[in-house]
mmCIF file of C-alpha atoms in Angstrom:
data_model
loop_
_atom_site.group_PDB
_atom_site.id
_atom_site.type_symbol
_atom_site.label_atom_id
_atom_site.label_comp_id
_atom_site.label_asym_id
_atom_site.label_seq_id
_atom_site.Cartn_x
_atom_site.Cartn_y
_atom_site.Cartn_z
ATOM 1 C CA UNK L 22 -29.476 -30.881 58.552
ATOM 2 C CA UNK L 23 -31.292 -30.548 62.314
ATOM 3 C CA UNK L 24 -28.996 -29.030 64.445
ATOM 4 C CA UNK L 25 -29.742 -27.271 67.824
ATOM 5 C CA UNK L 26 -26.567 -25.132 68.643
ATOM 6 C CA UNK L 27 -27.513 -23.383 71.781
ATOM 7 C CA UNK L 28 -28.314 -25.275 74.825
ATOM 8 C CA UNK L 29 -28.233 -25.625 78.400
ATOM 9 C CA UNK L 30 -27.704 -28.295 81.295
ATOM 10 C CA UNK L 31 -27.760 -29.716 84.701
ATOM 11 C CA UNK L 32 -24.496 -27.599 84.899
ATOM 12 C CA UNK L 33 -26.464 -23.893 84.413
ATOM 13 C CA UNK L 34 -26.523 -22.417 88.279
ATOM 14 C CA UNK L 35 -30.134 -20.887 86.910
ATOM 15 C CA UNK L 36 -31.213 -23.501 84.915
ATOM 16 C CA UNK L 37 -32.406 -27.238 85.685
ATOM 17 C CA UNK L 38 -31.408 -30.126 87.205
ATOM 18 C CA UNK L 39 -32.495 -32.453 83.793
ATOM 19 C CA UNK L 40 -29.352 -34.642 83.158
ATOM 20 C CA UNK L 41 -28.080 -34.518 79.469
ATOM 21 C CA UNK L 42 -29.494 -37.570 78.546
ATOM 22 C CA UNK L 43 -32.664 -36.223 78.601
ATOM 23 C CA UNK L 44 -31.933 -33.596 75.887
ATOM 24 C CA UNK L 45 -29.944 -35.957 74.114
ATOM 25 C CA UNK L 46 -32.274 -38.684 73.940
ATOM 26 C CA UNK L 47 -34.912 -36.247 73.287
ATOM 27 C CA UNK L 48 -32.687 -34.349 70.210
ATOM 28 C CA UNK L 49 -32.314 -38.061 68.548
ATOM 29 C CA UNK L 50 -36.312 -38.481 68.695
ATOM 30 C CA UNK L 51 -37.146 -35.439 67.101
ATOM 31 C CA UNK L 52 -34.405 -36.280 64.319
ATOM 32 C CA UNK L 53 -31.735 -33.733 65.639
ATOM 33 C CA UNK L 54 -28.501 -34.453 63.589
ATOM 34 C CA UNK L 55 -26.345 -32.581 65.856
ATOM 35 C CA UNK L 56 -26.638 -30.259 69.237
ATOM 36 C CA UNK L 57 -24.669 -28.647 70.869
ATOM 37 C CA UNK L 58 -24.094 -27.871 74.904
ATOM 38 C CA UNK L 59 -23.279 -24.557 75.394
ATOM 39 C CA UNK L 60 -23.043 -23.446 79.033
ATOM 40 C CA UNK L 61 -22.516 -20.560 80.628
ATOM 41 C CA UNK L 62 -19.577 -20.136 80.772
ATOM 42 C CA UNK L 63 -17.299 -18.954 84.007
ATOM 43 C CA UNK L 64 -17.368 -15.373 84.395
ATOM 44 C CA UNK L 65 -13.914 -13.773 84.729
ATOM 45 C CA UNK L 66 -12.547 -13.932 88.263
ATOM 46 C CA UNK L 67 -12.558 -10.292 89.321
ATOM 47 C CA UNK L 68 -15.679 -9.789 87.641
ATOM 48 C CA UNK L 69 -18.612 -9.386 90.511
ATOM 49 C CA UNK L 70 -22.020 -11.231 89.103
ATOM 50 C CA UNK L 71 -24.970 -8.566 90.603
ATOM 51 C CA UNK L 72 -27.723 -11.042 89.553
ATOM 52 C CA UNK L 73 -29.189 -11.629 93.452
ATOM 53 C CA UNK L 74 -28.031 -15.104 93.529
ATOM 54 C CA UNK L 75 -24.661 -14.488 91.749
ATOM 55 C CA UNK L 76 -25.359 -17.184 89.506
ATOM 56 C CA UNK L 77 -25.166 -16.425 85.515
ATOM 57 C CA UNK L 78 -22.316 -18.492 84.968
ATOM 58 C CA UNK L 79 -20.876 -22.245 85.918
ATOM 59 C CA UNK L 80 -18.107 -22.441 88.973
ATOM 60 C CA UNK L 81 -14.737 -22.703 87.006
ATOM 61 C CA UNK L 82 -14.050 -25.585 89.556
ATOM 62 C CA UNK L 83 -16.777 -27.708 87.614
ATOM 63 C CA UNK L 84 -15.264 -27.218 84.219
ATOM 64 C CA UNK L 85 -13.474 -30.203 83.828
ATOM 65 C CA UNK L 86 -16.264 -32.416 85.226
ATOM 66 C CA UNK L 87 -18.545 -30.622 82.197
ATOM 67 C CA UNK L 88 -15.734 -31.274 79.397
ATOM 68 C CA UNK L 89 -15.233 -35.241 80.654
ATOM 69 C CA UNK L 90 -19.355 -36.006 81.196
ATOM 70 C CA UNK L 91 -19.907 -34.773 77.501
ATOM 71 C CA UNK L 92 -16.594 -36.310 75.755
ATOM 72 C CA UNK L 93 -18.521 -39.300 77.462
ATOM 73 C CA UNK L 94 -21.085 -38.969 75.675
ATOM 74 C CA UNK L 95 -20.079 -37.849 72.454
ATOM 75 C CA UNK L 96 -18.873 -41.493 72.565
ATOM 76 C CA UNK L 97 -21.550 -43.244 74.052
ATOM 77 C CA UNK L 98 -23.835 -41.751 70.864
ATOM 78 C CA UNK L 99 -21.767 -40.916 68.574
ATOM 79 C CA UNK L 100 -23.722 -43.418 65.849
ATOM 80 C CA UNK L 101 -26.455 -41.953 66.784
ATOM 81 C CA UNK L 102 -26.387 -37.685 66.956
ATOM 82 C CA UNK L 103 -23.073 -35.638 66.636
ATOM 83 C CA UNK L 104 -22.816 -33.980 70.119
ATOM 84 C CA UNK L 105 -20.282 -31.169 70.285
ATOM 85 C CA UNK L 106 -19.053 -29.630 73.385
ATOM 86 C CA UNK L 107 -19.196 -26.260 73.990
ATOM 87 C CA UNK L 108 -19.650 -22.642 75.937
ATOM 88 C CA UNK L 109 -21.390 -19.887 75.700
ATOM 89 C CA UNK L 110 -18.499 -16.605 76.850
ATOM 90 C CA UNK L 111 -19.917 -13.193 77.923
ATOM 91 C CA UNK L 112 -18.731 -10.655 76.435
ATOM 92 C CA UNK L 113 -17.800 -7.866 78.816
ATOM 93 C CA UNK L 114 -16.097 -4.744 78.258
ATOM 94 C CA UNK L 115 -13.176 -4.340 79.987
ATOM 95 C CA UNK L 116 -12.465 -7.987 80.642
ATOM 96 C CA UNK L 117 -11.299 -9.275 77.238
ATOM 97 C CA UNK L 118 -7.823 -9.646 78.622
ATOM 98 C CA UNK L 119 -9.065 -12.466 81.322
ATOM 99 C CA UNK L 120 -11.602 -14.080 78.785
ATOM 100 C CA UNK L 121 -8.840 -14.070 76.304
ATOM 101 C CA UNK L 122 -6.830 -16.415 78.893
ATOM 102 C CA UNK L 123 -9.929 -18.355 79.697
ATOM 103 C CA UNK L 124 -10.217 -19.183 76.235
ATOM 104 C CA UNK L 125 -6.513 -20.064 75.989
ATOM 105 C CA UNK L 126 -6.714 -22.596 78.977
ATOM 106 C CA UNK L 127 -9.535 -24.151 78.069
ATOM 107 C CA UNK L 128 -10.622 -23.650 74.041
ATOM 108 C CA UNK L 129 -8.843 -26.511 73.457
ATOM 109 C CA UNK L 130 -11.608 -28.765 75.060
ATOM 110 C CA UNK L 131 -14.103 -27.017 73.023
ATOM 111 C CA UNK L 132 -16.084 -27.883 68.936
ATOM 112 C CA UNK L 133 -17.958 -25.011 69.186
ATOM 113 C CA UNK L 134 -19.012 -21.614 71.055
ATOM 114 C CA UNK L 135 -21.078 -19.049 71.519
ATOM 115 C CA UNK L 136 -20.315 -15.142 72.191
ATOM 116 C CA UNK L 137 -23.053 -13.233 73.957
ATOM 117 C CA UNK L 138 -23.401 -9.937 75.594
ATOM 118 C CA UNK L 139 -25.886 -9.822 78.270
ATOM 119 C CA UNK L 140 -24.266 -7.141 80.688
ATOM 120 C CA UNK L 141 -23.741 -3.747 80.040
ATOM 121 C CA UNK L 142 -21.521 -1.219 81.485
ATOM 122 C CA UNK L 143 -23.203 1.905 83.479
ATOM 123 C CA UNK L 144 -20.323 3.567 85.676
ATOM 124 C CA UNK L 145 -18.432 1.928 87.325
ATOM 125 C CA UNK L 146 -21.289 -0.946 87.154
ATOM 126 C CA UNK L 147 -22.368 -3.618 85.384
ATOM 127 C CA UNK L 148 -26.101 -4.346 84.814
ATOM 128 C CA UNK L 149 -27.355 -7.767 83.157
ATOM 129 C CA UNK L 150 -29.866 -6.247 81.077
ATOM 130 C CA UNK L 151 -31.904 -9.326 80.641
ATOM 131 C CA UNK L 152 -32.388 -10.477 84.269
ATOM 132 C CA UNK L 153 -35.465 -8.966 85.134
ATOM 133 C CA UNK L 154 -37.701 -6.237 83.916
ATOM 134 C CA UNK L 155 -36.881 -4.298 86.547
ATOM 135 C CA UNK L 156 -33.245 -4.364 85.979
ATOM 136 C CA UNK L 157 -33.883 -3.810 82.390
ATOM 137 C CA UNK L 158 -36.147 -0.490 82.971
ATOM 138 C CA UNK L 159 -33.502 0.542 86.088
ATOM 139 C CA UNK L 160 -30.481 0.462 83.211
ATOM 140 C CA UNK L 161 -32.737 2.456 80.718
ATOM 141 C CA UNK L 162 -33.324 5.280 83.441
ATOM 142 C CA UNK L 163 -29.886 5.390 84.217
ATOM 143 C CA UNK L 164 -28.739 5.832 80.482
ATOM 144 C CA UNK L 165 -31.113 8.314 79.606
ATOM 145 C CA UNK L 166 -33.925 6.037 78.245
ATOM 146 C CA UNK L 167 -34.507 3.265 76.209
ATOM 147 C CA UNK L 168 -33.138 4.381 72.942
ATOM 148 C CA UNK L 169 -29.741 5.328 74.920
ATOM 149 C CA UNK L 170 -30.053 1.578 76.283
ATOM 150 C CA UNK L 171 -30.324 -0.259 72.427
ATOM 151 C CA UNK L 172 -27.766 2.081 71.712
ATOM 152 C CA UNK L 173 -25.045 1.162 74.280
ATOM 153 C CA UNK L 174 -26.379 -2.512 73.431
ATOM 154 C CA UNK L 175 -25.465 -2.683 69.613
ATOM 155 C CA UNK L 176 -22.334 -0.794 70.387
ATOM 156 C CA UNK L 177 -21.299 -3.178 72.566
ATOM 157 C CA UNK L 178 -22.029 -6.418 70.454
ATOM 158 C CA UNK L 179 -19.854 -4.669 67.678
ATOM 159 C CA UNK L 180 -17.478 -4.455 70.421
ATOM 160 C CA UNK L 181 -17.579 -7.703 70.609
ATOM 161 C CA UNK L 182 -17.015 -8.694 67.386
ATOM 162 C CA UNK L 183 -13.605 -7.059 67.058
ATOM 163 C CA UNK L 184 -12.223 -8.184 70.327
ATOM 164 C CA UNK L 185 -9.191 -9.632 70.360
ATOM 165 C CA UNK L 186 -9.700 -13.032 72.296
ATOM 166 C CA UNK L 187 -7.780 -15.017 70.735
ATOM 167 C CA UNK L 188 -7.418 -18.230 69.080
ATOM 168 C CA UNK L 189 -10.254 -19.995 70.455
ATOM 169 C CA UNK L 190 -12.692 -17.122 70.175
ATOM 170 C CA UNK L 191 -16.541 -18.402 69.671
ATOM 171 C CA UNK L 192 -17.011 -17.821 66.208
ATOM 172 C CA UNK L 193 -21.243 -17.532 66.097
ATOM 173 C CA UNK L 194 -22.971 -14.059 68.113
ATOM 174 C CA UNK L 195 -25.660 -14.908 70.754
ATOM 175 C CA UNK L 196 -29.023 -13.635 70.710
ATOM 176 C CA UNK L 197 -27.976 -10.532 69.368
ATOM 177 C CA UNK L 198 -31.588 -8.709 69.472
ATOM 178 C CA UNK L 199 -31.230 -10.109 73.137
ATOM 179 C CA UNK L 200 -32.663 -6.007 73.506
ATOM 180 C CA UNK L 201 -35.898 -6.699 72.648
ATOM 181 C CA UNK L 202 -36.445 -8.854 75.730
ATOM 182 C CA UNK L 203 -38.540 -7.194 77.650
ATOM 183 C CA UNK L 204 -39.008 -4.706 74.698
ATOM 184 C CA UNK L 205 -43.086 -5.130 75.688
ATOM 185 C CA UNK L 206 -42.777 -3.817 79.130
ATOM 186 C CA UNK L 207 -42.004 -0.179 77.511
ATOM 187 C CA UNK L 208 -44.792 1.624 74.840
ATOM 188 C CA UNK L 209 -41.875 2.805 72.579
ATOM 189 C CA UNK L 210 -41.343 1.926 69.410
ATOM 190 C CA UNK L 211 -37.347 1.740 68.622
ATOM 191 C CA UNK L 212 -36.917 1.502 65.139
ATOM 192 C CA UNK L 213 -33.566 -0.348 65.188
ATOM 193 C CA UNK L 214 -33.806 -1.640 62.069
ATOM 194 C CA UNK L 215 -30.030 -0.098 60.910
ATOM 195 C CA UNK L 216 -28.060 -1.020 63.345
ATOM 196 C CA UNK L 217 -29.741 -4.367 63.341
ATOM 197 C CA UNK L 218 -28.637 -4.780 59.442
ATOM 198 C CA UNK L 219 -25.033 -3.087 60.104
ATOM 199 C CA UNK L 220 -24.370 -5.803 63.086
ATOM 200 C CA UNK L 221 -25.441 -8.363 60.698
ATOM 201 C CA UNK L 222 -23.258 -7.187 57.716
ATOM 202 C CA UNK L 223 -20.342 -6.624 60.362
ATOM 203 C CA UNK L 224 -20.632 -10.202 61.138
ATOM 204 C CA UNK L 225 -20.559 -11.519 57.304
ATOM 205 C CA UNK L 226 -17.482 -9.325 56.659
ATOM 206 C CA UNK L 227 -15.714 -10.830 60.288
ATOM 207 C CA UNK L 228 -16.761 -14.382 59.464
ATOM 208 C CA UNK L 229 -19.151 -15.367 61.968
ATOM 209 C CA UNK L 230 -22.743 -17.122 62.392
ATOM 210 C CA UNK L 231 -26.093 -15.621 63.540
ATOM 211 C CA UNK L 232 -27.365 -17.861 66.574
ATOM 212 C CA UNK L 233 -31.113 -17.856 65.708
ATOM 213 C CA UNK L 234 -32.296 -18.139 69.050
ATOM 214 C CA UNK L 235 -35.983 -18.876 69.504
ATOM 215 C CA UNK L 236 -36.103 -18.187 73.578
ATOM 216 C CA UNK L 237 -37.664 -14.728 73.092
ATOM 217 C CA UNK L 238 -40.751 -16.230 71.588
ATOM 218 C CA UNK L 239 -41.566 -17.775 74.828
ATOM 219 C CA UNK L 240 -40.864 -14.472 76.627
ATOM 220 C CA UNK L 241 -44.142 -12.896 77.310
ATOM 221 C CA UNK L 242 -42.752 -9.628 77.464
ATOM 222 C CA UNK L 243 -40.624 -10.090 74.067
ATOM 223 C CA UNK L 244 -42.536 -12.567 71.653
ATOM 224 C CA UNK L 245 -40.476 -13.116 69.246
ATOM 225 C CA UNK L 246 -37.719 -14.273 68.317
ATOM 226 C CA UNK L 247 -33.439 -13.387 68.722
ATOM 227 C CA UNK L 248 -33.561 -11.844 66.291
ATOM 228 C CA UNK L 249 -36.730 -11.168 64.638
ATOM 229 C CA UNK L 250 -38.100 -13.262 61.079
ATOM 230 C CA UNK L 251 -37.647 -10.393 59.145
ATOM 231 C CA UNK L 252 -33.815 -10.243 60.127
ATOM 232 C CA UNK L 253 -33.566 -13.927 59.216
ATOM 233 C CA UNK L 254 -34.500 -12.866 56.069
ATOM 234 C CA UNK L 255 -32.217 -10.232 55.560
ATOM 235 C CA UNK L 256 -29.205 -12.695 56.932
ATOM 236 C CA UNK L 257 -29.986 -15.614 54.214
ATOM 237 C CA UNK L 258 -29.810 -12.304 51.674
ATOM 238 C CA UNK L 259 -26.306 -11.597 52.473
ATOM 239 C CA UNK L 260 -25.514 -15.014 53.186
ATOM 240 C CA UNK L 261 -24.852 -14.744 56.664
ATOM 241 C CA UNK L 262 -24.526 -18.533 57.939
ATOM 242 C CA UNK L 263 -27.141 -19.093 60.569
ATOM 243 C CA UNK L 264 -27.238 -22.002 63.295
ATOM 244 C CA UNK L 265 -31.075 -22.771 64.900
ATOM 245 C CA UNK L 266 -30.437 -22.312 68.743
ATOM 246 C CA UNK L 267 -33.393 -23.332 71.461
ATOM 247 C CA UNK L 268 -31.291 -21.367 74.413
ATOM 248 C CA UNK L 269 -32.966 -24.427 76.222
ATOM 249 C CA UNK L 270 -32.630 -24.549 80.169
ATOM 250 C CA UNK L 271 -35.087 -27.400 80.366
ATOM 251 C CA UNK L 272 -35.420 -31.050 78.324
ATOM 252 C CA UNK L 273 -38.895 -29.027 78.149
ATOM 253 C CA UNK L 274 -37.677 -25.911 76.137
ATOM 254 C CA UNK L 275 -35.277 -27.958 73.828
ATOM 255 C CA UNK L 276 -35.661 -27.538 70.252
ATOM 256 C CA UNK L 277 -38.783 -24.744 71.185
ATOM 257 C CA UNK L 278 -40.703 -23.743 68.275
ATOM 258 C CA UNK L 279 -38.065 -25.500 65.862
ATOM 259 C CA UNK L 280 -40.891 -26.114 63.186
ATOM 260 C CA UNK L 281 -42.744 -22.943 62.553
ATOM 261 C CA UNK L 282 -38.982 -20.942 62.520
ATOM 262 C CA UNK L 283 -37.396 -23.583 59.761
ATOM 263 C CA UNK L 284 -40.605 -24.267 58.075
ATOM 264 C CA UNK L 285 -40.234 -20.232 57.261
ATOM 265 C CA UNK L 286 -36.620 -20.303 56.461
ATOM 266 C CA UNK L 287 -35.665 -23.902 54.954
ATOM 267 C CA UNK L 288 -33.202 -24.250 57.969
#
């Protein structure tokens, strides 16, 4: 079956202004089965966003505007393509008590999620690792270099998969090589093969999917693939259940590079 199970819309503050009919209309021409919408979601309230425009996730007073436009449309073409209405939650350390209530107010409205980590902890600060280069290179530095930085990464994605947030936690891990971003814009070679394989097999024993996310072959500093095709291979080994995600911001980047990933992989 075609499914897309990581995209974005009109209601990313970073993303575009392309309405969801657009990526709808353009899912059912390329023979999608099922997508699904998976926003940013709100960050937690006391939580203070450092990207410069304070904008990685949607205003939690635009939430119920999101859930009622796409239960719309589920209806509207539901002969056509299964929609499903969703989030994508950051996972941030020291907050799983408010995104545990988040998810309890509002998991109810959701089919599906996403779990993600893109900041990590430094201090008393918080540094999202895959804003810029320059913030990516800055958090390195201030860890003690870029093996330190992989390191805290991993650790923290394990972190999130034994968090306790509740009933209504996303059940499938974002772009967990989400790492190797700007992985071009440093001449090391990190061999992170292990801890690559250990998140993996962590996620089979906990029960949850791989988002294959095929952003990071657009990114000219990453070129590949979240995570890379010889991890894919490794997850359909131990049978770790894996959902194709575009990570689209645009009607553009929807379904990006679709055919050459399941062509590979039999998706």
């Amino acid at each position: 079956m075609k499914r897309d199970g990581h995209i974005h819309t009109p209601f990313c503050p970073h993303g575009s202004s392309d309405p969801f009919e657009l990526y709808i209309e353009k899912a059912i021409a390329n023979g999608f089965e099922e997508i699904t919408f998976t926003e940013h979601a709100p960050l937690p309230a006391s939580f203070v966003d450092l990207t410069p425009e304070q904008d990685s996730g949607m205003n939690t007073a635009q939430l119920h505007n999101y859930f009622e436009q796409l239960q719309r449309l589920k209806e509207t073409y539901k002969a056509q393509i299964k929609i499903n209405i969703g989030l994508e939650i950051d996972y941030i350390v020291g907050y799983e008590t408010e995104t545990r209530q988040f998810l309890n107010e509002f998991g109810t409205f959701l089919d599906d999620a996403i779990l993600s980590v893109h900041f990590l902890k430094h201090g008393d600060n918080y540094y999202c690792i895959d804003f810029s280069e320059e913030v990516y290179l800055y958090f390195a530095k201030q860890v003690g270099g870029i093996q330190a930085m992989y390191n805290q990464y991993y650790q923290t994605v394990q972190m999130s998969i034994q968090a306790d947030l509740g009933p209504f936690k996303p059940k499938r891990i974002g772009h967990p090589t989400l790492i190797h971003k700007f992985q071009l814009a440093h001449a090391l070679q990190i061999d992170d093969k292990t801890q690559i394989e250990a998140l993996f097999i962590q996620m089979v024993e906990n029960g949850y999917e791989l988002d294959l996310n095929s952003a990071g072959l657009s990114k000219p500093l990453c070129k590949e693939p979240y995570p890379p095709l010889d991890f894919v291979a490794f997850a359909q080994v131990i049978k770790l259940p894996i959902v194709f995600g575009s990570d689209a911001h645009t009607a553009n980047d929807l379904h990006q590079h679709y055919n050459e990933i399941s062509q590979k992989f039999n998706l």
